[in-house]
Amino acid sequence: MNALPAPASPIAVVGWGRSGQGAAGALASRGFDVRAFDAKGGGPLHF
């Protein structure tokens, strides 16, 4: 099994909450590979 290549874009990990949604959107629009975690117990989000 071959490993996937590393993403070309930088990775940002943010908390997903009231302010995290705006931060995640801003980072995604700049080409970041955003990984967000729901602070209220939901699963991780990736976009």
PDB file of N, CA and C in Angstrom:
ATOM      1  N   MET A   1       0.847  -1.186   0.000  1.00  0.00           N
ATOM      2  CA  MET A   1       0.000   0.000   0.000  1.00  0.00           C
ATOM      3  C   MET A   1       0.889   1.244   0.000  1.00  0.00           C
ATOM      4  N   ASN A   2       0.663   2.120  -0.927  1.00  0.00           N
ATOM      5  CA  ASN A   2       1.456   3.345  -1.024  1.00  0.00           C
ATOM      6  C   ASN A   2       0.884   4.430  -0.135  1.00  0.00           C
ATOM      7  N   ALA A   3       1.760   5.177   0.500  1.00  0.00           N
ATOM      8  CA  ALA A   3       1.319   6.314   1.317  1.00  0.00           C
ATOM      9  C   ALA A   3       0.934   7.466   0.402  1.00  0.00           C
ATOM     10  N   LEU A   4      -0.047   8.226   0.827  1.00  0.00           N
ATOM     11  CA  LEU A   4      -0.454   9.387   0.043  1.00  0.00           C
ATOM     12  C   LEU A   4       0.605  10.470   0.142  1.00  0.00           C
ATOM     13  N   PRO A   5       0.831  11.222  -0.919  1.00  0.00           N
ATOM     14  CA  PRO A   5       1.799  12.320  -0.844  1.00  0.00           C
ATOM     15  C   PRO A   5       1.315  13.404   0.105  1.00  0.00           C
ATOM     16  N   ALA A   6       2.242  14.118   0.672  1.00  0.00           N
ATOM     17  CA  ALA A   6       1.893  15.211   1.584  1.00  0.00           C
ATOM     18  C   ALA A   6       1.157  16.293   0.810  1.00  0.00           C
ATOM     19  N   PRO A   7       0.185  16.949   1.439  1.00  0.00           N
ATOM     20  CA  PRO A   7      -0.528  18.025   0.743  1.00  0.00           C
ATOM     21  C   PRO A   7       0.417  19.170   0.394  1.00  0.00           C
ATOM     22  N   ALA A   8       0.186  19.774  -0.748  1.00  0.00           N
ATOM     23  CA  ALA A   8       1.039  20.871  -1.191  1.00  0.00           C
ATOM     24  C   ALA A   8       0.772  22.141  -0.403  1.00  0.00           C
ATOM     25  N   SER A   9      -0.441  22.282   0.092  1.00  0.00           N
ATOM     26  CA  SER A   9      -0.781  23.503   0.824  1.00  0.00           C
ATOM     27  C   SER A   9      -0.447  23.346   2.301  1.00  0.00           C
ATOM     28  N   PRO A  10      -0.170  24.448   2.983  1.00  0.00           N
ATOM     29  CA  PRO A  10       0.094  24.364   4.423  1.00  0.00           C
ATOM     30  C   PRO A  10      -1.151  23.916   5.177  1.00  0.00           C
ATOM     31  N   ILE A  11      -0.954  23.254   6.292  1.00  0.00           N
ATOM     32  CA  ILE A  11      -2.065  22.733   7.088  1.00  0.00           C
ATOM     33  C   ILE A  11      -2.321  23.651   8.274  1.00  0.00           C
ATOM     34  N   ALA A  12      -3.576  23.950   8.510  1.00  0.00           N
ATOM     35  CA  ALA A  12      -3.976  24.746   9.670  1.00  0.00           C
ATOM     36  C   ALA A  12      -4.998  23.946  10.463  1.00  0.00           C
ATOM     37  N   VAL A  13      -4.810  23.884  11.765  1.00  0.00           N
ATOM     38  CA  VAL A  13      -5.768  23.209  12.640  1.00  0.00           C
ATOM     39  C   VAL A  13      -6.411  24.271  13.511  1.00  0.00           C
ATOM     40  N   VAL A  14      -7.736  24.350  13.474  1.00  0.00           N
ATOM     41  CA  VAL A  14      -8.446  25.376  14.239  1.00  0.00           C
ATOM     42  C   VAL A  14      -9.552  24.731  15.054  1.00  0.00           C
ATOM     43  N   GLY A  15      -9.939  25.385  16.126  1.00  0.00           N
ATOM     44  CA  GLY A  15     -11.108  24.959  16.888  1.00  0.00           C
ATOM     45  C   GLY A  15     -12.356  25.470  16.178  1.00  0.00           C
ATOM     46  N   TRP A  16     -13.369  24.615  16.087  1.00  0.00           N
ATOM     47  CA  TRP A  16     -14.584  24.986  15.359  1.00  0.00           C
ATOM     48  C   TRP A  16     -15.597  25.514  16.353  1.00  0.00           C
ATOM     49  N   GLY A  17     -15.781  26.815  16.380  1.00  0.00           N
ATOM     50  CA  GLY A  17     -16.738  27.443  17.281  1.00  0.00           C
ATOM     51  C   GLY A  17     -17.200  28.738  16.649  1.00  0.00           C
ATOM     52  N   ARG A  18     -17.709  29.635  17.443  1.00  0.00           N
ATOM     53  CA  ARG A  18     -18.219  30.897  16.897  1.00  0.00           C
ATOM     54  C   ARG A  18     -17.145  31.646  16.122  1.00  0.00           C
ATOM     55  N   SER A  19     -15.958  31.781  16.695  1.00  0.00           N
ATOM     56  CA  SER A  19     -14.892  32.493  15.993  1.00  0.00           C
ATOM     57  C   SER A  19     -14.124  31.574  15.056  1.00  0.00           C
ATOM     58  N   GLY A  20     -14.138  30.277  15.341  1.00  0.00           N
ATOM     59  CA  GLY A  20     -13.387  29.330  14.520  1.00  0.00           C
ATOM     60  C   GLY A  20     -13.912  29.210  13.109  1.00  0.00           C
ATOM     61  N   GLN A  21     -15.217  29.406  12.926  1.00  0.00           N
ATOM     62  CA  GLN A  21     -15.786  29.301  11.586  1.00  0.00           C
ATOM     63  C   GLN A  21     -15.208  30.372  10.673  1.00  0.00           C
ATOM     64  N   GLY A  22     -15.107  31.597  11.183  1.00  0.00           N
ATOM     65  CA  GLY A  22     -14.536  32.672  10.374  1.00  0.00           C
ATOM     66  C   GLY A  22     -13.061  32.444  10.107  1.00  0.00           C
ATOM     67  N   ALA A  23     -12.334  31.963  11.116  1.00  0.00           N
ATOM     68  CA  ALA A  23     -10.902  31.700  10.944  1.00  0.00           C
ATOM     69  C   ALA A  23     -10.684  30.584   9.931  1.00  0.00           C
ATOM     70  N   ALA A  24     -11.486  29.525  10.018  1.00  0.00           N
ATOM     71  CA  ALA A  24     -11.338  28.410   9.088  1.00  0.00           C
ATOM     72  C   ALA A  24     -11.621  28.860   7.662  1.00  0.00           C
ATOM     73  N   GLY A  25     -12.664  29.653   7.479  1.00  0.00           N
ATOM     74  CA  GLY A  25     -12.990  30.155   6.145  1.00  0.00           C
ATOM     75  C   GLY A  25     -11.897  31.047   5.586  1.00  0.00           C
ATOM     76  N   ALA A  26     -11.326  31.895   6.431  1.00  0.00           N
ATOM     77  CA  ALA A  26     -10.256  32.789   5.983  1.00  0.00           C
ATOM     78  C   ALA A  26      -9.021  31.990   5.581  1.00  0.00           C
ATOM     79  N   LEU A  27      -8.679  30.983   6.372  1.00  0.00           N
ATOM     80  CA  LEU A  27      -7.512  30.162   6.040  1.00  0.00           C
ATOM     81  C   LEU A  27      -7.753  29.351   4.776  1.00  0.00           C
ATOM     82  N   ALA A  28      -8.950  28.784   4.634  1.00  0.00           N
ATOM     83  CA  ALA A  28      -9.261  27.993   3.447  1.00  0.00           C
ATOM     84  C   ALA A  28      -9.187  28.850   2.192  1.00  0.00           C
ATOM     85  N   SER A  29      -9.629  30.108   2.283  1.00  0.00           N
ATOM     86  CA  SER A  29      -9.604  30.983   1.115  1.00  0.00           C
ATOM     87  C   SER A  29      -8.178  31.362   0.726  1.00  0.00           C
ATOM     88  N   ARG A  30      -7.236  31.201   1.649  1.00  0.00           N
ATOM     89  CA  ARG A  30      -5.826  31.500   1.353  1.00  0.00           C
ATOM     90  C   ARG A  30      -5.061  30.258   0.924  1.00  0.00           C
ATOM     91  N   GLY A  31      -5.755  29.150   0.718  1.00  0.00           N
ATOM     92  CA  GLY A  31      -5.104  27.947   0.220  1.00  0.00           C
ATOM     93  C   GLY A  31      -4.593  27.007   1.285  1.00  0.00           C
ATOM     94  N   PHE A  32      -5.000  27.207   2.536  1.00  0.00           N
ATOM     95  CA  PHE A  32      -4.591  26.291   3.595  1.00  0.00           C
ATOM     96  C   PHE A  32      -5.439  25.030   3.555  1.00  0.00           C
ATOM     97  N   ASP A  33      -4.847  23.920   3.935  1.00  0.00           N
ATOM     98  CA  ASP A  33      -5.577  22.669   4.136  1.00  0.00           C
ATOM     99  C   ASP A  33      -6.074  22.714   5.576  1.00  0.00           C
ATOM    100  N   VAL A  34      -7.343  23.056   5.764  1.00  0.00           N
ATOM    101  CA  VAL A  34      -7.863  23.341   7.102  1.00  0.00           C
ATOM    102  C   VAL A  34      -8.435  22.085   7.738  1.00  0.00           C
ATOM    103  N   ARG A  35      -8.036  21.829   8.971  1.00  0.00           N
ATOM    104  CA  ARG A  35      -8.598  20.745   9.769  1.00  0.00           C
ATOM    105  C   ARG A  35      -9.157  21.368  11.026  1.00  0.00           C
ATOM    106  N   ALA A  36     -10.448  21.211  11.227  1.00  0.00           N
ATOM    107  CA  ALA A  36     -11.117  21.849  12.363  1.00  0.00           C
ATOM    108  C   ALA A  36     -11.705  20.781  13.274  1.00  0.00           C
ATOM    109  N   PHE A  37     -11.714  21.068  14.551  1.00  0.00           N
ATOM    110  CA  PHE A  37     -12.279  20.152  15.533  1.00  0.00           C
ATOM    111  C   PHE A  37     -13.414  20.854  16.253  1.00  0.00           C
ATOM    112  N   ASP A  38     -14.549  20.195  16.312  1.00  0.00           N
ATOM    113  CA  ASP A  38     -15.736  20.757  16.955  1.00  0.00           C
ATOM    114  C   ASP A  38     -15.550  20.740  18.465  1.00  0.00           C
ATOM    115  N   ALA A  39     -15.560  21.900  19.082  1.00  0.00           N
ATOM    116  CA  ALA A  39     -15.353  22.011  20.528  1.00  0.00           C
ATOM    117  C   ALA A  39     -16.526  21.440  21.323  1.00  0.00           C
ATOM    118  N   LYS A  40     -17.660  21.212  20.690  1.00  0.00           N
ATOM    119  CA  LYS A  40     -18.841  20.703  21.399  1.00  0.00           C
ATOM    120  C   LYS A  40     -18.952  19.185  21.314  1.00  0.00           C
ATOM    121  N   GLY A  41     -17.892  18.514  20.945  1.00  0.00           N
ATOM    122  CA  GLY A  41     -17.893  17.055  20.974  1.00  0.00           C
ATOM    123  C   GLY A  41     -18.181  16.381  19.649  1.00  0.00           C
ATOM    124  N   GLY A  42     -18.317  17.130  18.590  1.00  0.00           N
ATOM    125  CA  GLY A  42     -18.534  16.523  17.281  1.00  0.00           C
ATOM    126  C   GLY A  42     -17.237  15.983  16.711  1.00  0.00           C
ATOM    127  N   GLY A  43     -17.328  15.364  15.574  1.00  0.00           N
ATOM    128  CA  GLY A  43     -16.142  14.795  14.947  1.00  0.00           C
ATOM    129  C   GLY A  43     -15.288  15.854  14.278  1.00  0.00           C
ATOM    130  N   PRO A  44     -14.098  15.463  13.872  1.00  0.00           N
ATOM    131  CA  PRO A  44     -13.226  16.411  13.174  1.00  0.00           C
ATOM    132  C   PRO A  44     -13.783  16.760  11.797  1.00  0.00           C
ATOM    133  N   LEU A  45     -13.512  17.957  11.359  1.00  0.00           N
ATOM    134  CA  LEU A  45     -13.939  18.439  10.048  1.00  0.00           C
ATOM    135  C   LEU A  45     -12.698  18.716   9.214  1.00  0.00           C
ATOM    136  N   HIS A  46     -12.796  18.482   7.923  1.00  0.00           N
ATOM    137  CA  HIS A  46     -11.662  18.742   7.034  1.00  0.00           C
ATOM    138  C   HIS A  46     -12.183  19.343   5.748  1.00  0.00           C
ATOM    139  N   PHE A  47     -11.597  20.453   5.330  1.00  0.00           N
ATOM    140  CA  PHE A  47     -11.974  21.054   4.049  1.00  0.00           C
ATOM    141  C   PHE A  47     -10.849  21.892   3.523  1.00  0.00           C
TER     142      PHE A  47
END
